[in-house]
Coordinates of C-alpha atoms and ligand atoms in Angstrom, one line a residue:
M6 CA 0.1 -0.2 -0.3
Y7 CA 1.2 3.2 -1.0
R8 CA 0.6 6.2 1.2
A9 CA -2.5 8.5 0.4
D10 CA 0.4 11.5 -0.2
T11 CA 2.1 10.0 -2.5
T12 CA 0.3 8.7 -5.6
A13 CA 1.6 5.5 -7.9
D14 CA 2.7 6.6 -9.8
E15 CA 5.2 9.2 -7.4
A16 CA 6.2 6.8 -5.8
A17 CA 7.0 4.5 -9.1
E18 CA 9.8 6.8 -9.6
I19 CA 10.8 8.1 -5.8
T20 CA 13.5 5.1 -4.0
A21 CA 13.0 2.9 -1.7
F22 CA 14.7 4.4 1.2
R23 CA 12.7 8.0 -0.4
R24 CA 9.7 5.7 0.6
A25 CA 10.7 4.4 4.4
E26 CA 11.5 8.1 5.0
K27 CA 7.6 8.8 4.0
K28 CA 6.2 6.8 5.4
Y29 CA 8.0 6.8 8.9
K30 CA 7.5 10.6 9.1
L31 CA 5.9 13.2 11.2
Y32 CA 1.8 13.4 9.1
Y33 CA -0.9 15.5 11.8
E34 CA -3.5 15.0 10.3
Q35 CA -6.3 16.7 8.7
S36 CA -8.7 18.4 10.8
S37 CA -12.2 18.1 10.7
K38 CA -12.8 21.1 13.2
K39 CA -11.9 24.6 11.7
F40 CA -11.3 26.0 15.2
Y41 CA -9.6 22.8 16.2
R42 CA -6.3 23.8 17.7
K43 CA -4.2 21.5 18.7
K44 CA -2.7 19.0 15.6
K45 CA -3.5 15.4 16.3
P46 CA 0.5 13.7 14.6
K47 CA -1.0 10.8 12.3
Q48 CA -0.6 6.8 13.3
V49 CA 2.2 5.4 12.0
D50 CA 2.4 1.6 11.8
L51 CA 5.9 1.1 13.6
S52 CA 5.8 -3.3 13.5
E53 CA 8.6 -3.6 11.2
V54 CA 10.9 -1.1 13.1
L55 CA 13.7 -3.0 15.0
D56 CA 13.7 -2.4 18.6
F57 CA 17.7 -3.9 20.4
N58 CA 15.9 -3.2 23.8
S59 CA 13.3 -6.1 23.5
I60 CA 16.1 -7.6 21.0
L61 CA 18.9 -7.4 24.6
N62 CA 16.8 -8.6 26.6
S63 CA 15.7 -11.4 25.0
H64 CA 19.4 -12.3 24.5
N65 CA 19.7 -12.2 28.6
Q66 CA 17.0 -14.1 29.5
N67 CA 16.8 -17.6 26.8
D68 CA 20.0 -15.9 24.5
E69 CA 17.6 -15.9 21.8
L70 CA 17.9 -13.8 18.9
P71 CA 16.2 -12.8 14.9
P72 CA 17.0 -14.8 12.8
G73 CA 20.0 -11.7 10.6
I74 CA 21.2 -9.9 14.3
A75 CA 24.4 -11.8 15.6
A76 CA 26.0 -10.8 19.1
V77 CA 30.0 -9.6 19.2
R78 CA 32.0 -11.4 21.3
C79 CA 34.3 -8.9 22.1
G80 CA 31.6 -7.2 24.8
F81 CA 32.1 -2.5 25.5
D82 CA 31.7 -2.8 29.6
D83 CA 30.6 -6.0 29.1
R84 CA 27.8 -4.5 27.6
P85 CA 25.9 -6.5 24.6
V86 CA 27.3 -5.4 20.7
F87 CA 25.2 -6.7 18.1
R88 CA 25.6 -6.3 14.3
L89 CA 23.4 -7.4 11.6
E90 CA 24.5 -10.3 9.2
T91 CA 23.6 -7.9 5.6
R92 CA 25.3 -4.8 7.2
P93 CA 28.8 -6.0 7.5
G94 CA 29.9 -2.5 9.8
F95 CA 27.0 -1.7 11.6
Y96 CA 27.2 -1.7 15.5
F97 CA 24.1 -1.7 17.6
I98 CA 25.5 -1.1 21.4
P99 CA 21.2 -0.7 23.4
G100 CA 22.0 1.0 26.4
A101 CA 26.0 1.9 26.0
L102 CA 25.9 5.4 27.8
S103 CA 24.5 5.4 31.8
V104 CA 21.8 8.2 32.9
E105 CA 24.6 10.8 34.6
E106 CA 27.0 10.1 31.0
Q107 CA 23.4 10.9 28.9
C108 CA 23.1 14.0 31.7
K109 CA 27.2 15.0 31.2
W110 CA 27.3 14.5 27.5
I111 CA 24.0 16.8 26.5
R112 CA 24.6 19.4 29.3
E113 CA 27.9 20.4 27.1
S114 CA 26.1 20.3 24.1
L115 CA 23.7 22.7 24.7
R116 CA 26.3 24.7 27.4
S117 CA 29.6 24.4 25.6
F118 CA 30.0 23.0 22.0
P119 CA 27.8 26.2 20.6
Q120 CA 30.2 28.0 21.6
P121 CA 33.1 29.4 19.7
P122 CA 35.2 28.9 18.1
N123 CA 33.4 26.0 17.4
R124 CA 30.7 27.2 14.7
T125 CA 26.7 26.4 14.8
N126 CA 24.5 26.3 12.3
H127 CA 23.7 29.9 13.4
N128 CA 26.9 31.3 11.6
A129 CA 26.3 32.2 8.8
I130 CA 23.4 34.2 10.0
Y131 CA 24.4 36.2 13.5
G132 CA 29.0 35.5 13.0
P133 CA 30.4 33.5 16.1
V134 CA 27.8 33.6 18.5
G135 CA 28.1 32.5 23.1
D136 CA 27.0 31.6 25.6
L137 CA 23.6 30.5 24.3
F138 CA 21.9 28.0 26.0
V139 CA 22.9 30.5 29.6
A140 CA 21.3 33.2 26.8
A141 CA 18.2 31.5 26.4
K142 CA 18.2 30.7 30.1
E143 CA 18.4 34.6 31.8
G144 CA 15.7 35.5 28.5
K145 CA 18.1 37.1 26.5
V146 CA 17.7 39.4 23.7
L147 CA 20.3 39.0 20.6
L148 CA 20.8 42.5 19.0
E149 CA 21.7 43.9 15.7
E150 CA 24.2 46.9 17.1
E151 CA 27.8 49.3 16.2
G152 CA 30.8 47.4 16.4
S153 CA 32.7 48.5 19.9
N154 CA 36.0 49.7 17.7
G155 CA 33.2 50.6 14.8
D156 CA 33.6 48.1 13.0
G157 CA 30.8 47.1 11.5
Q158 CA 27.5 45.9 12.7
K159 CA 27.7 42.4 15.3
W160 CA 25.6 41.1 16.8
R161 CA 25.1 41.2 20.8
F162 CA 22.8 39.0 23.5
C163 CA 21.6 42.0 26.1
E164 CA 18.4 41.5 28.1
E165 CA 15.5 41.9 27.1
G166 CA 14.6 45.1 29.0
V167 CA 18.1 47.3 26.7
A168 CA 17.3 45.6 24.0
K169 CA 13.3 47.1 24.0
L170 CA 14.8 50.0 24.7
R171 CA 17.3 49.9 22.1
S172 CA 14.9 48.7 19.6
K173 CA 12.7 52.2 20.5
G174 CA 11.8 53.5 17.5
N175 CA 14.8 52.6 14.8
A176 CA 15.1 49.6 12.8
C177 CA 17.0 47.4 15.2
K178 CA 16.7 43.7 13.8
S179 CA 16.7 41.4 17.5
V180 CA 15.8 37.9 17.9
S181 CA 15.1 35.8 22.0
G182 CA 17.9 34.0 23.0
T183 CA 15.0 31.4 22.8
A184 CA 14.5 31.2 19.7
L185 CA 17.0 30.9 18.5
L186 CA 18.2 27.4 21.4
R187 CA 14.8 25.7 19.5
K188 CA 16.4 26.4 15.9
L189 CA 20.1 25.0 17.4
R190 CA 20.3 22.6 14.6
W191 CA 24.0 21.4 14.6
S192 CA 27.2 22.4 15.8
T193 CA 30.8 21.2 15.0
L194 CA 33.6 20.1 17.1
G195 CA 37.8 19.7 16.5
L196 CA 38.1 19.5 12.7
Q197 CA 35.4 22.1 11.4
F198 CA 33.1 20.3 9.1
D199 CA 31.2 22.5 5.8
W200 CA 28.3 22.3 5.5
S201 CA 28.0 24.2 2.1
K202 CA 31.2 22.4 0.9
R203 CA 30.8 19.1 2.4
N204 CA 34.0 19.2 3.2
Y205 CA 36.6 20.0 6.0
N206 CA 37.5 22.6 6.2
V207 CA 40.6 22.9 8.4
S208 CA 41.6 26.2 7.6
L209 CA 39.1 26.8 10.2
P210 CA 40.2 27.5 13.8
H211 CA 39.1 24.6 15.8
N212 CA 39.7 23.8 19.4
K213 CA 40.9 20.2 20.0
I214 CA 38.0 17.2 20.9
P215 CA 37.4 17.7 24.6
D216 CA 39.7 14.1 26.2
A217 CA 36.2 13.2 27.8
L218 CA 34.8 12.6 24.8
C219 CA 37.5 11.5 23.1
E220 CA 38.6 8.6 25.6
L221 CA 35.1 7.8 25.7
A222 CA 34.4 7.7 21.3
Q223 CA 37.5 5.4 21.8
K224 CA 36.9 2.7 24.0
L225 CA 33.3 2.7 22.7
A226 CA 34.7 2.3 18.6
A227 CA 36.4 -1.3 19.6
P228 CA 34.1 -3.7 18.3
A229 CA 34.3 -2.0 15.1
M230 CA 38.2 -2.0 15.0
P231 CA 40.9 -2.8 13.1
K232 CA 42.5 -4.9 15.4
G233 CA 46.2 -3.5 16.4
E234 CA 44.9 0.0 14.9
E235 CA 43.9 2.9 17.0
F236 CA 41.2 5.4 16.3
H237 CA 41.8 8.8 16.4
P238 CA 38.8 11.2 17.0
E239 CA 39.4 14.7 15.1
A240 CA 35.8 16.1 14.3
A241 CA 31.7 15.6 16.0
I242 CA 29.6 17.1 14.5
V243 CA 26.4 17.7 17.0
N244 CA 22.8 17.8 15.7
Y245 CA 20.7 18.9 17.6
F246 CA 16.3 17.1 16.5
G247 CA 12.7 19.0 17.8
L248 CA 9.6 18.0 16.7
G249 CA 9.5 17.7 12.5
D250 CA 12.8 17.2 12.0
T251 CA 14.8 14.9 9.9
L252 CA 18.1 13.8 8.8
G253 CA 17.7 12.6 5.0
G254 CA 19.2 9.8 3.5
H255 CA 22.8 10.1 3.3
L256 CA 26.9 9.1 3.4
D257 CA 29.3 10.5 5.2
D258 CA 32.1 9.7 2.9
M259 CA 34.5 12.6 3.5
E260 CA 36.9 10.7 6.3
L261 CA 39.8 9.6 4.4
D262 CA 39.5 6.7 5.5
W263 CA 36.9 4.4 5.9
S264 CA 38.5 1.5 8.2
K265 CA 37.5 3.5 10.9
P266 CA 34.1 3.9 12.9
I267 CA 31.3 6.7 12.7
V268 CA 30.4 6.2 16.8
S269 CA 27.2 7.2 16.9
M270 CA 26.1 8.7 19.7
S271 CA 21.9 8.5 20.7
L272 CA 20.9 11.4 23.3
G273 CA 17.3 13.0 24.7
C274 CA 14.3 11.2 22.5
K275 CA 13.6 8.5 20.7
A276 CA 14.3 8.5 17.4
I277 CA 13.7 5.6 13.9
F278 CA 16.9 6.1 12.4
L279 CA 16.6 4.3 8.6
L280 CA 19.8 2.4 7.8
G281 CA 20.3 1.3 4.0
G282 CA 23.0 -0.1 1.5
K283 CA 24.8 1.1 -1.2
S284 CA 21.8 2.4 -2.7
R285 CA 19.5 4.2 -2.8
D286 CA 16.9 1.9 -4.1
D287 CA 17.6 -1.1 -1.8
P288 CA 14.8 -0.8 1.5
P289 CA 16.4 0.4 4.5
L290 CA 15.7 -1.2 7.7
A291 CA 14.6 0.8 10.1
M292 CA 15.2 0.3 13.8
F293 CA 14.6 2.4 17.2
L294 CA 16.9 5.1 19.1
R295 CA 17.3 5.6 22.5
S296 CA 18.9 7.4 24.0
G297 CA 22.0 6.0 25.7
D298 CA 22.6 3.7 22.6
V299 CA 25.3 4.0 20.3
V300 CA 25.8 2.9 16.8
L301 CA 28.7 2.2 14.7
M302 CA 29.5 2.5 11.3
A303 CA 32.9 0.7 10.1
G304 CA 34.2 -0.3 6.4
E305 CA 31.3 -1.4 4.3
A306 CA 28.2 0.2 6.1
R307 CA 29.8 3.8 6.0
E308 CA 28.5 2.8 2.5
C309 CA 24.9 2.6 3.5
F310 CA 22.4 5.5 3.3
H311 CA 21.5 5.9 6.3
G312 CA 19.5 8.7 8.7
V313 CA 16.9 9.9 10.3
P314 CA 12.8 10.6 9.3
R315 CA 11.6 11.0 13.3
I316 CA 12.1 11.6 16.0
F317 CA 9.2 10.9 19.0
I318 CA 8.2 13.9 22.6
D319 CA 4.9 12.3 23.6
E320 CA 5.5 10.1 27.1
E321 CA 4.3 7.3 25.7
N322 CA 7.6 7.4 22.4
A323 CA 10.1 9.1 23.8
E324 CA 11.5 7.2 26.7
I325 CA 13.0 9.9 27.7
D326 CA 12.4 8.9 32.4
S327 CA 15.9 9.1 33.2
L328 CA 16.4 11.9 32.5
E329 CA 13.8 13.6 33.7
T330 CA 14.4 12.4 36.8
H331 CA 18.1 13.6 36.9
F332 CA 16.8 17.0 35.6
S333 CA 14.3 17.6 37.2
E334 CA 16.0 20.2 39.4
E335 CA 17.1 22.4 36.4
S336 CA 14.0 22.9 34.6
H337 CA 15.2 24.4 31.4
L338 CA 17.1 21.2 30.2
L339 CA 14.3 19.6 31.4
D340 CA 12.2 21.7 28.6
Y341 CA 14.8 21.2 26.4
V342 CA 15.0 17.2 26.5
R343 CA 11.5 16.8 26.1
T344 CA 10.6 18.2 22.9
S345 CA 14.4 17.6 21.3
R346 CA 16.8 14.9 20.9
I347 CA 21.0 15.5 20.4
N348 CA 23.0 12.9 18.6
I349 CA 27.0 13.5 18.3
N350 CA 29.2 11.5 16.1
I351 CA 32.7 11.1 15.8
R352 CA 34.8 10.3 13.5
Q353 CA 38.4 10.4 12.6
V354 CA 39.4 12.6 9.8
F355 CA 43.1 11.6 8.1
Ligands
OGA423 C1 24.9 12.1 10.6 C2 23.8 10.9 11.5 C3 22.3 9.6 12.3 C4 21.8 10.4 13.5 O1 25.1 13.5 11.3 O2 25.8 11.8 10.2 O3 23.9 10.6 9.8 O4 21.5 9.5 15.0 N1 23.6 11.1 12.3 O5 21.5 11.0 14.5
MN424 MN1 25.5 10.4 9.0

C-alpha cells in the first residue's frame, strides 16, 4: 500500500529509501473542525521497526536472537554489542551510556559545544554567538548593534529590557535566545565541517575534541576497530532535533579511512534510524534509537545510506523518564530534553 500523499505513479519514481522516509515522517491529521487548534500526529505502523531493547532483553533472558542479528563477543563494558549479517561494519550497542553519562553529554551539547570557535548553523547569519544556552535561560535577546570599535554591525546578547529600549524607534533587528536555542540544528567540534561544501575546512580555527569525549569514543569504537589499530577522533558533528526535524538519507564520505568507524551517540527523545544499502533503491532497515544507544558504522557500512526520519516527543514514545528524573531541578534542561533529541557523531578524518 502506498501512503495517501503519494500516488502510485509518484511512488514508482521515488527510491526505496525515500519511500521509507515518507512512511515514518511526522504527518498531522487533517482536522475537520475549523477551529480545532491542537494538531494530532498521524498514527504510523511501527511493527517493522527493529527494537534492540527487546532484542537485548530476550538475548539476556534466553540467549535468543532474531534471524540476521548476531552478538559480538568483545562486548563493551560487558554489554552485548549486536551486528547485522546483511550490513557488515554496522554495530548497535543498546544502552551503552549510563544515565549520568547521557546527562553529562546533553549538558555539554547545549552549554559548551556551541561555543566559538566551534561553529553552529547560526554562524552564517549572526557570526560567532557565545553562551546561547545561558542567554536563553536568562531571557536574553540577540541584538544587531554597532561594533565597539566601529567595526561594522555585530550581534550581541543583551537583557530583554535593554533590547526593547534600543530597538524603539530605530528598526533594530533582534531575536530571542529562546528562539535561537530552539533553532539550533548543529554544532561542529574539532576539525570544522563545512556544510556548504560538505567537506572539512582545516584552515578554520578550532579546538581539539575534548579529552573525555575522545576517550569515550575510543572505548566505544573498539568492537568495530581493525586489530592493532587505534581510533583517533578528530571531528564531531552534533545534531539537534526538535519535533518534525529530520536528517535526510546520506553518506558520510569525506573522511579518508573508511575502515575507521563513525561513533554515533543518541541522547534525549527516541528516534527512528533508517539504515539503507549502497544504493538508495535498496529498502532500508528501520530501528529505534533511544537515549544512551550507540551505533558504529565502519567498513562496508560506511557506504550505506542512512538518516533519521522521525523523533518522538510524546510521553509514551519518547522514553526519557530517567533523564526527566535527573534534570528535575534544572527546568531549562528538562524543557529542552522533553522536546528534543541530540546526536553526537565522532569521526577520524585523516
Ligand atoms: C550524521 C548522522 C545520525 C543520527 O550526523 O551523519 O548520520 O542518529 N546522524 O542522528
Ligand atoms: Mn551520517
